[in-house]
mmCIF file of C-alpha atoms in Angstrom:
data_model
loop_
_atom_site.group_PDB
_atom_site.id
_atom_site.type_symbol
_atom_site.label_atom_id
_atom_site.label_comp_id
_atom_site.label_asym_id
_atom_site.label_seq_id
_atom_site.Cartn_x
_atom_site.Cartn_y
_atom_site.Cartn_z
ATOM 1 C CA MET A 11 0.115 0.309 -0.256
ATOM 2 C CA VAL A 12 1.311 3.387 -0.877
ATOM 3 C CA ILE A 13 0.016 5.101 2.461
ATOM 4 C CA PHE A 14 2.119 2.999 4.187
ATOM 5 C CA ASP A 15 5.203 5.174 2.701
ATOM 6 C CA ALA A 16 4.376 8.191 4.796
ATOM 7 C CA LEU A 17 3.895 6.497 8.359
ATOM 8 C CA ARG A 18 6.898 7.888 10.747
ATOM 9 C CA ARG A 19 6.947 6.180 14.275
ATOM 10 C CA TRP A 20 7.117 8.881 17.220
ATOM 11 C CA PRO A 21 8.372 10.601 18.516
ATOM 12 C CA ASP A 22 11.785 10.858 15.603
ATOM 13 C CA VAL A 23 14.337 11.161 18.382
ATOM 14 C CA GLU A 24 13.332 6.936 19.229
ATOM 15 C CA ALA A 25 13.807 6.065 15.924
ATOM 16 C CA PRO A 26 15.153 8.512 12.860
ATOM 17 C CA GLY A 27 13.514 8.080 9.857
ATOM 18 C CA LEU A 28 11.910 4.550 9.976
ATOM 19 C CA VAL A 29 8.597 3.618 8.926
ATOM 20 C CA ALA A 30 6.191 2.682 11.430
ATOM 21 C CA VAL A 31 4.897 -0.524 9.617
ATOM 22 C CA ASP A 32 6.609 -4.379 8.972
ATOM 23 C CA ALA A 33 5.754 -7.772 7.117
ATOM 24 C CA ALA A 34 3.257 -8.609 9.741
ATOM 25 C CA ASP A 35 1.452 -5.740 10.063
ATOM 26 C CA ARG A 36 0.855 -5.822 5.722
ATOM 27 C CA LEU A 37 0.137 -9.353 6.654
ATOM 28 C CA ILE A 38 -2.805 -8.840 9.049
ATOM 29 C CA LEU A 39 -4.257 -6.310 6.160
ATOM 30 C CA ASP A 40 -3.906 -8.919 3.981
ATOM 31 C CA GLU A 41 -5.427 -11.748 6.072
ATOM 32 C CA SER A 42 -8.663 -9.424 7.238
ATOM 33 C CA ALA A 43 -9.249 -8.534 3.551
ATOM 34 C CA GLU A 44 -12.502 -10.525 2.522
ATOM 35 C CA LEU A 45 -13.117 -10.212 6.050
ATOM 36 C CA ARG A 46 -13.036 -6.684 6.070
ATOM 37 C CA ALA A 47 -14.410 -5.710 2.931
ATOM 38 C CA SER A 48 -18.088 -6.475 4.033
ATOM 39 C CA ALA A 49 -17.983 -4.885 7.630
ATOM 40 C CA GLN A 50 -20.057 -1.894 8.169
ATOM 41 C CA PRO A 51 -18.949 0.916 9.831
ATOM 42 C CA GLY A 52 -18.208 0.397 13.562
ATOM 43 C CA ASP A 53 -17.781 -3.279 13.235
ATOM 44 C CA ILE A 54 -13.954 -3.166 13.406
ATOM 45 C CA VAL A 55 -11.756 -2.636 16.645
ATOM 46 C CA VAL A 56 -7.428 -2.876 16.165
ATOM 47 C CA VAL A 57 -5.778 -3.310 19.386
ATOM 48 C CA ASN A 58 -1.977 -2.827 20.346
ATOM 49 C CA ASP A 59 -1.528 -0.939 16.764
ATOM 50 C CA ALA A 60 1.928 0.580 17.364
ATOM 51 C CA TYR A 61 2.120 3.747 14.782
ATOM 52 C CA GLY A 62 -1.296 3.073 13.470
ATOM 53 C CA ALA A 63 -0.321 0.886 10.061
ATOM 54 C CA LEU A 64 -3.129 -1.456 11.000
ATOM 55 C CA THR A 65 -5.924 1.268 11.599
ATOM 56 C CA LEU A 66 -4.763 3.261 9.091
ATOM 57 C CA GLY A 67 -4.957 0.435 6.813
ATOM 58 C CA ALA A 68 -8.194 -0.671 7.399
ATOM 59 C CA VAL A 69 -9.725 2.794 7.401
ATOM 60 C CA HIS A 70 -7.536 3.716 3.632
ATOM 61 C CA ALA A 71 -9.325 0.305 2.177
ATOM 62 C CA GLY A 72 -12.996 1.599 3.770
ATOM 63 C CA ALA A 73 -13.037 1.002 6.930
ATOM 64 C CA SER A 74 -14.727 3.025 9.495
ATOM 65 C CA GLN A 75 -15.906 4.403 13.021
ATOM 66 C CA VAL A 76 -13.002 1.565 14.135
ATOM 67 C CA ARG A 77 -12.531 1.393 17.393
ATOM 68 C CA THR A 78 -8.359 1.126 18.491
ATOM 69 C CA HIS A 79 -6.546 1.115 21.377
ATOM 70 C CA ILE A 80 -3.190 2.092 21.253
ATOM 71 C CA ASP A 81 -0.852 1.562 25.142
ATOM 72 C CA ALA A 82 1.879 3.502 24.645
ATOM 73 C CA LEU A 83 0.452 7.484 25.021
ATOM 74 C CA THR A 84 3.396 8.247 22.027
ATOM 75 C CA GLY A 85 1.616 5.539 20.107
ATOM 76 C CA GLU A 86 -1.542 7.068 20.506
ATOM 77 C CA ARG A 87 -0.046 10.032 18.802
ATOM 78 C CA ALA A 88 1.934 8.977 15.951
ATOM 79 C CA LEU A 89 -1.239 8.038 14.818
ATOM 80 C CA GLU A 90 -3.041 11.218 14.550
ATOM 81 C CA ALA A 91 -0.100 12.484 13.348
ATOM 82 C CA ASN A 92 0.245 9.482 10.972
ATOM 83 C CA ALA A 93 -3.623 9.810 10.183
ATOM 84 C CA SER A 94 -3.209 13.748 9.766
ATOM 85 C CA ARG A 95 0.004 13.076 7.182
ATOM 86 C CA VAL A 96 -2.033 10.935 4.730
ATOM 87 C CA GLY A 97 -5.512 12.521 5.449
ATOM 88 C CA LEU A 98 -8.005 10.220 6.769
ATOM 89 C CA THR A 99 -8.829 11.685 10.396
ATOM 90 C CA GLY A 100 -12.092 10.957 11.596
ATOM 91 C CA ARG A 101 -12.520 8.228 11.262
ATOM 92 C CA PHE A 102 -10.980 6.017 13.595
ATOM 93 C CA ARG A 103 -11.250 6.778 17.980
ATOM 94 C CA SER A 104 -8.963 5.874 20.601
ATOM 95 C CA GLY A 105 -9.939 3.880 23.060
ATOM 96 C CA PRO A 106 -9.551 2.664 26.252
ATOM 97 C CA LEU A 107 -8.615 -0.962 26.679
ATOM 98 C CA ASP A 108 -12.071 -1.978 28.475
ATOM 99 C CA ALA A 109 -15.522 -3.716 27.260
ATOM 100 C CA GLY A 110 -16.872 -0.287 25.126
ATOM 101 C CA LEU A 111 -13.781 -1.117 22.868
ATOM 102 C CA VAL A 112 -14.674 -4.131 22.100
ATOM 103 C CA SER A 113 -18.735 -3.946 22.286
ATOM 104 C CA GLY A 114 -20.401 -5.840 19.708
ATOM 105 C CA ALA A 115 -17.371 -6.280 17.178
ATOM 106 C CA LEU A 116 -16.962 -8.523 14.188
ATOM 107 C CA LEU A 117 -13.402 -8.205 13.158
ATOM 108 C CA VAL A 118 -10.334 -7.437 15.853
ATOM 109 C CA LEU A 119 -7.067 -6.610 13.958
ATOM 110 C CA LEU A 120 -4.761 -7.499 16.778
ATOM 111 C CA ARG A 121 -0.510 -7.718 17.107
ATOM 112 C CA LEU A 122 0.373 -9.829 18.776
ATOM 113 C CA PRO A 123 1.572 -8.606 22.806
ATOM 114 C CA ARG A 124 4.932 -9.709 23.593
ATOM 115 C CA SER A 125 3.353 -10.630 27.838
ATOM 116 C CA LEU A 126 0.912 -13.896 27.514
ATOM 117 C CA ASP A 127 -0.471 -11.863 30.404
ATOM 118 C CA ALA A 128 -1.533 -9.345 28.499
ATOM 119 C CA LEU A 129 -2.779 -11.120 25.185
ATOM 120 C CA ARG A 130 -4.904 -13.408 28.001
ATOM 121 C CA ASP A 131 -6.505 -10.040 28.899
ATOM 122 C CA ILE A 132 -7.270 -8.793 25.766
ATOM 123 C CA ALA A 133 -8.620 -12.248 24.789
ATOM 124 C CA SER A 134 -10.465 -12.918 27.696
ATOM 125 C CA LEU A 135 -12.121 -9.203 26.831
ATOM 126 C CA ILE A 136 -12.560 -9.907 22.789
ATOM 127 C CA ALA A 137 -15.278 -13.416 24.212
ATOM 128 C CA ALA A 138 -16.714 -11.310 26.787
ATOM 129 C CA HIS A 139 -18.699 -8.288 25.017
ATOM 130 C CA ALA A 140 -17.742 -9.066 21.312
ATOM 131 C CA ASP A 141 -20.132 -10.106 18.830
ATOM 132 C CA PRO A 142 -20.491 -13.898 18.990
ATOM 133 C CA SER A 143 -19.786 -14.109 15.500
ATOM 134 C CA VAL A 144 -16.329 -11.964 15.553
ATOM 135 C CA VAL A 145 -13.161 -12.868 14.532
ATOM 136 C CA VAL A 146 -9.435 -11.846 16.295
ATOM 137 C CA VAL A 147 -7.036 -11.512 13.322
ATOM 138 C CA ALA A 148 -3.848 -11.542 15.274
ATOM 139 C CA GLY A 149 -0.156 -11.849 14.228
ATOM 140 C CA GLY A 150 3.285 -11.192 14.581
ATOM 141 C CA ARG A 151 6.982 -11.525 13.663
ATOM 142 C CA LEU A 152 7.972 -15.254 14.148
ATOM 143 C CA LYS A 153 10.784 -14.277 16.389
ATOM 144 C CA HIS A 154 8.023 -13.298 18.652
ATOM 145 C CA MET A 155 5.602 -15.407 18.661
ATOM 146 C CA SER A 156 5.657 -18.845 20.545
ATOM 147 C CA LEU A 157 3.169 -21.963 20.818
ATOM 148 C CA SER A 158 2.001 -20.822 24.099
ATOM 149 C CA MET A 159 0.351 -17.800 22.179
ATOM 150 C CA ASN A 160 -1.666 -20.252 21.190
ATOM 151 C CA ALA A 161 -2.483 -21.691 23.920
ATOM 152 C CA VAL A 162 -4.132 -18.335 25.330
ATOM 153 C CA LEU A 163 -5.816 -18.218 22.785
ATOM 154 C CA SER A 164 -7.702 -21.216 22.834
ATOM 155 C CA GLU A 165 -8.537 -20.541 26.137
ATOM 156 C CA CYS A 166 -10.970 -18.327 25.109
ATOM 157 C CA PHE A 167 -11.683 -19.006 21.906
ATOM 158 C CA GLY A 168 -13.823 -22.599 20.693
ATOM 159 C CA GLN A 169 -11.476 -22.327 16.765
ATOM 160 C CA LEU A 170 -7.870 -21.100 15.993
ATOM 161 C CA ASP A 171 -6.332 -21.552 12.678
ATOM 162 C CA VAL A 172 -2.950 -20.322 11.723
ATOM 163 C CA THR A 173 -1.651 -19.496 8.461
ATOM 164 C CA HIS A 174 1.542 -20.205 6.947
ATOM 165 C CA ALA A 175 3.921 -17.974 7.476
ATOM 166 C CA ARG A 176 4.988 -15.730 5.041
ATOM 167 C CA GLN A 177 8.290 -12.702 5.960
ATOM 168 C CA LYS A 178 9.022 -13.997 9.308
ATOM 169 C CA SER A 179 5.495 -13.128 9.944
ATOM 170 C CA ARG A 180 2.293 -15.311 10.930
ATOM 171 C CA VAL A 181 -1.234 -14.571 11.442
ATOM 172 C CA LEU A 182 -3.446 -16.762 14.047
ATOM 173 C CA VAL A 183 -7.033 -16.470 13.304
ATOM 174 C CA ALA A 184 -9.154 -17.143 16.486
ATOM 175 C CA ARG A 185 -13.443 -17.840 16.078
ATOM 176 C CA ALA A 186 -16.273 -19.022 18.150
ATOM 177 C CA PRO A 187 -15.695 -17.030 21.538
ATOM 178 C CA ARG A 188 -15.642 -19.119 25.085
ATOM 179 C CA ALA A 189 -16.709 -17.207 28.242
ATOM 180 C CA GLY A 190 -14.656 -13.928 29.273
ATOM 181 C CA ARG A 191 -13.915 -12.110 31.789
ATOM 182 C CA ASP A 192 -12.865 -8.180 31.672
ATOM 183 C CA PRO A 193 -9.663 -7.862 32.511
ATOM 184 C CA MET A 194 -8.206 -8.125 36.417
ATOM 185 C CA PRO A 195 -5.263 -6.957 38.093
ATOM 186 C CA ALA A 196 -2.553 -9.561 39.456
ATOM 187 C CA GLN A 197 -1.938 -9.047 43.120
ATOM 188 C CA ALA A 198 1.210 -9.096 44.977
ATOM 189 C CA ARG A 199 2.565 -7.819 48.680
ATOM 190 C CA VAL A 200 5.965 -6.719 47.953
ATOM 191 C CA ALA A 201 7.991 -4.162 50.412
ATOM 192 C CA GLY A 202 5.005 -3.407 52.436
ATOM 193 C CA ILE A 203 2.546 -2.589 49.655
ATOM 194 C CA ASP A 204 -0.152 -4.056 47.760
ATOM 195 C CA VAL A 205 1.060 -4.028 44.463
ATOM 196 C CA ARG A 206 -1.680 -4.674 41.449
ATOM 197 C CA ALA A 207 -0.668 -5.309 37.645
ATOM 198 C CA TYR A 208 -2.634 -5.565 35.056
ATOM 199 C CA GLY A 209 -0.923 -7.724 32.167
ATOM 200 C CA GLY A 210 1.738 -6.351 30.353
ATOM 201 C CA VAL A 211 2.692 -4.170 32.756
ATOM 202 C CA PHE A 212 7.059 -3.732 33.454
ATOM 203 C CA ALA A 213 7.821 -6.505 36.304
ATOM 204 C CA GLY A 214 3.814 -7.154 36.764
ATOM 205 C CA ALA A 215 2.939 -7.491 40.343
ATOM 206 C CA ARG A 216 7.189 -8.422 41.143
ATOM 207 C CA LEU A 217 9.405 -5.997 42.709
ATOM 208 C CA ASP A 218 12.433 -5.586 40.270
ATOM 209 C CA ILE A 219 16.044 -5.719 41.534
ATOM 210 C CA GLY A 220 16.672 -2.055 40.509
ATOM 211 C CA THR A 221 14.104 -0.643 41.980
ATOM 212 C CA ARG A 222 14.432 -2.906 44.877
ATOM 213 C CA LEU A 223 18.297 -0.699 44.985
ATOM 214 C CA LEU A 224 15.952 2.306 44.847
ATOM 215 C CA LEU A 225 13.706 2.161 47.333
ATOM 216 C CA GLU A 226 16.487 0.739 49.709
ATOM 217 C CA ASN A 227 18.521 4.281 49.245
ATOM 218 C CA LEU A 228 15.700 6.754 48.783
ATOM 219 C CA PRO A 229 15.908 9.751 51.693
ATOM 220 C CA ASP A 230 14.681 9.773 54.876
ATOM 221 C CA ALA A 231 13.207 13.270 54.961
ATOM 222 C CA PRO A 232 12.602 14.554 51.124
ATOM 223 C CA VAL A 233 12.046 18.016 50.454
ATOM 224 C CA GLY A 234 8.326 18.647 48.943
ATOM 225 C CA GLY A 235 5.433 15.978 48.989
ATOM 226 C CA THR A 236 3.317 18.997 49.237
ATOM 227 C CA PRO A 237 -0.116 19.751 46.951
ATOM 228 C CA ASN A 238 1.396 21.942 44.732
ATOM 229 C CA ASP A 239 5.613 20.376 44.476
ATOM 230 C CA PRO A 240 4.781 17.154 45.342
ATOM 231 C CA LEU A 241 7.020 13.685 45.192
ATOM 232 C CA ILE A 242 7.473 12.678 41.052
ATOM 233 C CA ASP A 243 6.865 8.983 40.655
ATOM 234 C CA PHE A 244 8.266 9.468 37.036
ATOM 235 C CA ALA A 245 7.754 6.513 34.648
ATOM 236 C CA CYS A 246 5.882 5.103 37.241
ATOM 237 C CA GLY A 247 4.438 1.244 36.102
ATOM 238 C CA THR A 248 2.696 -0.389 38.802
ATOM 239 C CA GLY A 249 3.068 2.527 41.070
ATOM 240 C CA ILE A 250 5.487 0.938 43.303
ATOM 241 C CA VAL A 251 7.291 3.782 43.981
ATOM 242 C CA GLY A 252 4.749 6.502 44.184
ATOM 243 C CA ALA A 253 3.167 4.230 46.755
ATOM 244 C CA TRP A 254 6.292 3.746 49.242
ATOM 245 C CA MET A 255 6.813 7.279 48.988
ATOM 246 C CA ALA A 256 3.025 7.828 50.130
ATOM 247 C CA MET A 257 3.080 4.997 52.587
ATOM 248 C CA GLN A 258 7.205 6.094 53.291
ATOM 249 C CA TYR A 259 6.802 9.959 54.650
ATOM 250 C CA PRO A 260 3.424 10.361 56.041
ATOM 251 C CA GLY A 261 1.200 13.231 54.937
ATOM 252 C CA ALA A 262 3.007 13.410 51.502
ATOM 253 C CA HIS A 263 1.561 13.599 48.691
ATOM 254 C CA VAL A 264 2.901 12.044 45.268
ATOM 255 C CA HIS A 265 2.228 12.540 41.311
ATOM 256 C CA ALA A 266 2.859 9.540 39.381
ATOM 257 C CA CYS A 267 3.494 8.956 36.215
ATOM 258 C CA ASP A 268 3.661 7.213 32.834
ATOM 259 C CA GLN A 269 2.476 7.122 28.656
ATOM 260 C CA SER A 270 1.392 3.445 29.147
ATOM 261 C CA SER A 271 -2.279 3.268 29.927
ATOM 262 C CA ILE A 272 -1.669 -0.242 30.847
ATOM 263 C CA ALA A 273 0.670 1.266 34.465
ATOM 264 C CA ILE A 274 -1.609 3.681 34.424
ATOM 265 C CA ALA A 275 -4.464 1.548 35.404
ATOM 266 C CA SER A 276 -2.195 -0.967 37.586
ATOM 267 C CA ALA A 277 -1.506 2.041 39.793
ATOM 268 C CA GLN A 278 -4.347 2.792 40.156
ATOM 269 C CA ALA A 279 -5.459 -0.150 41.135
ATOM 270 C CA THR A 280 -2.403 0.092 43.711
ATOM 271 C CA MET A 281 -3.144 3.500 45.063
ATOM 272 C CA LEU A 282 -6.734 2.215 45.694
ATOM 273 C CA ALA A 283 -5.688 -1.487 47.578
ATOM 274 C CA ASN A 284 -3.433 1.193 49.861
ATOM 275 C CA GLY A 285 -6.016 3.148 50.938
ATOM 276 C CA ILE A 286 -3.785 6.026 49.643
ATOM 277 C CA GLU A 287 -5.425 7.485 46.145
ATOM 278 C CA ASP A 288 -6.251 10.473 48.152
ATOM 279 C CA ARG A 289 -3.286 11.716 48.338
ATOM 280 C CA VAL A 290 -1.474 9.820 44.855
ATOM 281 C CA THR A 291 -2.490 11.332 41.528
ATOM 282 C CA VAL A 292 -1.928 9.115 38.982
ATOM 283 C CA VAL A 293 -1.731 10.498 34.964
ATOM 284 C CA ARG A 294 -0.269 9.271 32.176
ATOM 285 C CA ASP A 295 1.252 11.832 30.109
ATOM 286 C CA ASP A 296 4.057 12.222 27.903
ATOM 287 C CA MET A 297 7.453 13.066 29.847
ATOM 288 C CA LEU A 298 6.743 15.093 32.413
ATOM 289 C CA GLU A 299 4.421 17.158 30.281
ATOM 290 C CA THR A 300 1.897 18.501 31.995
ATOM 291 C CA ARG A 301 4.229 19.600 34.985
ATOM 292 C CA PRO A 302 5.001 22.928 35.060
ATOM 293 C CA SER A 303 8.730 23.520 34.741
ATOM 294 C CA ALA A 304 10.653 24.601 38.661
ATOM 295 C CA SER A 305 8.135 23.192 39.665
ATOM 296 C CA ALA A 306 9.140 20.242 41.787
ATOM 297 C CA SER A 307 11.812 19.145 44.519
ATOM 298 C CA LEU A 308 11.886 15.551 43.736
ATOM 299 C CA ILE A 309 11.281 13.042 41.193
ATOM 300 C CA ALA A 310 12.103 9.528 41.621
ATOM 301 C CA LEU A 311 12.356 7.218 38.410
ATOM 302 C CA ASN A 312 13.785 4.172 36.908
ATOM 303 C CA PRO A 313 14.557 4.863 33.144
ATOM 304 C CA PRO A 314 13.530 2.185 31.102
ATOM 305 C CA PHE A 315 16.539 0.979 29.309
ATOM 306 C CA HIS A 316 14.722 -1.417 26.328
ATOM 307 C CA SER A 317 12.610 -0.758 23.264
ATOM 308 C CA ALA A 318 10.809 -3.596 22.782
ATOM 309 C CA ALA A 319 13.625 -5.963 23.058
ATOM 310 C CA ALA A 320 16.651 -3.928 22.522
ATOM 311 C CA VAL A 321 18.644 -2.309 24.786
ATOM 312 C CA THR A 322 19.135 1.832 24.399
ATOM 313 C CA ASP A 323 20.097 4.821 25.606
ATOM 314 C CA LEU A 324 17.412 6.288 23.316
ATOM 315 C CA ILE A 325 14.589 6.936 25.936
ATOM 316 C CA ALA A 326 16.510 8.364 29.037
ATOM 317 C CA PRO A 327 17.884 11.582 27.578
ATOM 318 C CA ARG A 328 14.822 12.547 26.654
ATOM 319 C CA MET A 329 13.177 11.940 30.035
ATOM 320 C CA PHE A 330 16.631 13.915 31.784
ATOM 321 C CA THR A 331 15.691 16.811 29.697
ATOM 322 C CA ASP A 332 12.538 16.826 30.947
ATOM 323 C CA VAL A 333 13.182 16.349 34.426
ATOM 324 C CA SER A 334 15.776 19.277 34.193
ATOM 325 C CA ARG A 335 13.094 21.386 33.308
ATOM 326 C CA VAL A 336 10.403 20.291 35.898
ATOM 327 C CA LEU A 337 12.854 20.303 39.247
ATOM 328 C CA ARG A 338 13.398 23.322 41.002
ATOM 329 C CA SER A 339 17.134 24.926 41.645
ATOM 330 C CA GLY A 340 18.478 22.416 44.017
ATOM 331 C CA GLY A 341 15.974 20.268 43.154
ATOM 332 C CA GLN A 342 17.068 16.240 42.955
ATOM 333 C CA LEU A 343 16.537 13.616 40.506
ATOM 334 C CA TRP A 344 16.710 9.992 43.244
ATOM 335 C CA CYS A 345 17.592 7.723 40.029
ATOM 336 C CA VAL A 346 18.152 3.712 39.182
ATOM 337 C CA TRP A 347 20.027 2.736 35.802
ATOM 338 C CA ASN A 348 21.629 -0.330 34.520
ATOM 339 C CA SER A 349 25.283 0.331 35.238
ATOM 340 C CA ALA A 350 26.305 -0.788 31.960
ATOM 341 C CA LEU A 351 24.645 2.054 30.354
ATOM 342 C CA ARG A 352 27.337 4.871 31.971
ATOM 343 C CA TYR A 353 24.721 6.798 32.391
ATOM 344 C CA ARG A 354 26.325 9.318 35.515
ATOM 345 C CA PRO A 355 28.831 12.054 32.730
ATOM 346 C CA LEU A 356 24.947 12.485 30.744
ATOM 347 C CA LEU A 357 22.599 12.998 34.447
ATOM 348 C CA GLU A 358 25.974 15.397 35.481
ATOM 349 C CA ARG A 359 26.076 17.741 32.178
ATOM 350 C CA THR A 360 21.642 17.501 31.498
ATOM 351 C CA ILE A 361 21.100 18.272 35.430
ATOM 352 C CA GLY A 362 23.763 18.733 37.894
ATOM 353 C CA PRO A 363 25.969 17.599 40.221
ATOM 354 C CA THR A 364 25.926 13.767 40.471
ATOM 355 C CA GLN A 365 26.489 11.667 43.346
ATOM 356 C CA GLN A 366 26.287 7.648 43.549
ATOM 357 C CA VAL A 367 24.364 6.191 46.610
ATOM 358 C CA ALA A 368 24.633 2.525 45.915
ATOM 359 C CA ARG A 369 25.328 0.394 43.246
ATOM 360 C CA ASN A 370 25.007 -3.197 43.362
ATOM 361 C CA ALA A 371 25.740 -5.978 40.799
ATOM 362 C CA LYS A 372 23.521 -5.127 37.889
ATOM 363 C CA PHE A 373 22.289 -1.111 38.871
ATOM 364 C CA THR A 374 23.313 2.080 40.015
ATOM 365 C CA VAL A 375 20.976 4.639 42.300
ATOM 366 C CA THR A 376 22.349 8.286 42.067
ATOM 367 C CA VAL A 377 21.040 11.572 43.162
ATOM 368 C CA SER A 378 21.489 14.791 40.828
ATOM 369 C CA THR A 379 20.980 17.614 42.061
ATOM 370 C CA ARG A 380 19.752 20.890 39.526
ATOM 371 C CA ARG A 381 22.066 23.381 39.092
#
């Protein structure tokens, strides 16, 4: 499709010049073409469409009132930007992963998530709320697929067909939904916190070793924590750090943010489980976009160092730049990072004087003071 030549990832700084479509997207669209040809407005749902290739491919071929869910806020923005670029705005709407997204759907185009728990949540939601005759066309790259995905889909659908591979991609076609359910978060108690985690959120309902090291070394009496100067849990995931700060520092107000809708739902559930939702604001945000400049005295951060399956140092610099904007003069960033990435010189340049607070075999905790 010529339309694919115009699609781009977002933001450009993370993947300059790369086209936001691959062989798996093309195969999903090709395998669903006949089904899409007979679809009526509102029949088609797209899930896990990273940058809009599936949504806009379907719309370009004639679909309208397409409902789509993209977990990452940056992905949603890429979809909107790509739609504007190719003149296809107004023919789809983005929404959360809930019953309303899939209610009555006759065709679901699904880019398979890496997480089996995330796939189970998606498949079960479709089985519970889509039309009984729904067809799910789910695809991905062979290197990221496993037979366990077939098993998960078979839990929720009575018929599963597997297509021939093409260009190192494959599609699974599921029909005959069984009884499904709305997603329920996994539950665990770690570090004195009741954690809730929906499928696909980083680390699940566990405390990863980097975050554990950060919690063990956060200050005893931080500056800030007022409604106008909340402690910030940046890239909050399940909200463990934000919940810990709210519980460790009595009366403290916390701002937790993440670009992932699954993370936000998990963090909100975590705050409710611990009875601290009145002191912790959970926001879906691109970086710290909604926070005013020079407005925070303390930010805690465990920056992601993976983009899909690849280790990358392209995400953290953008995060550090926004931290520098939001911190007050003299404010502090408490950060844990994979030691192999050697972020200390970058932290020094971007934020200010940086000291090592702790280190183990894999991770380093530093505190950087805003100049």
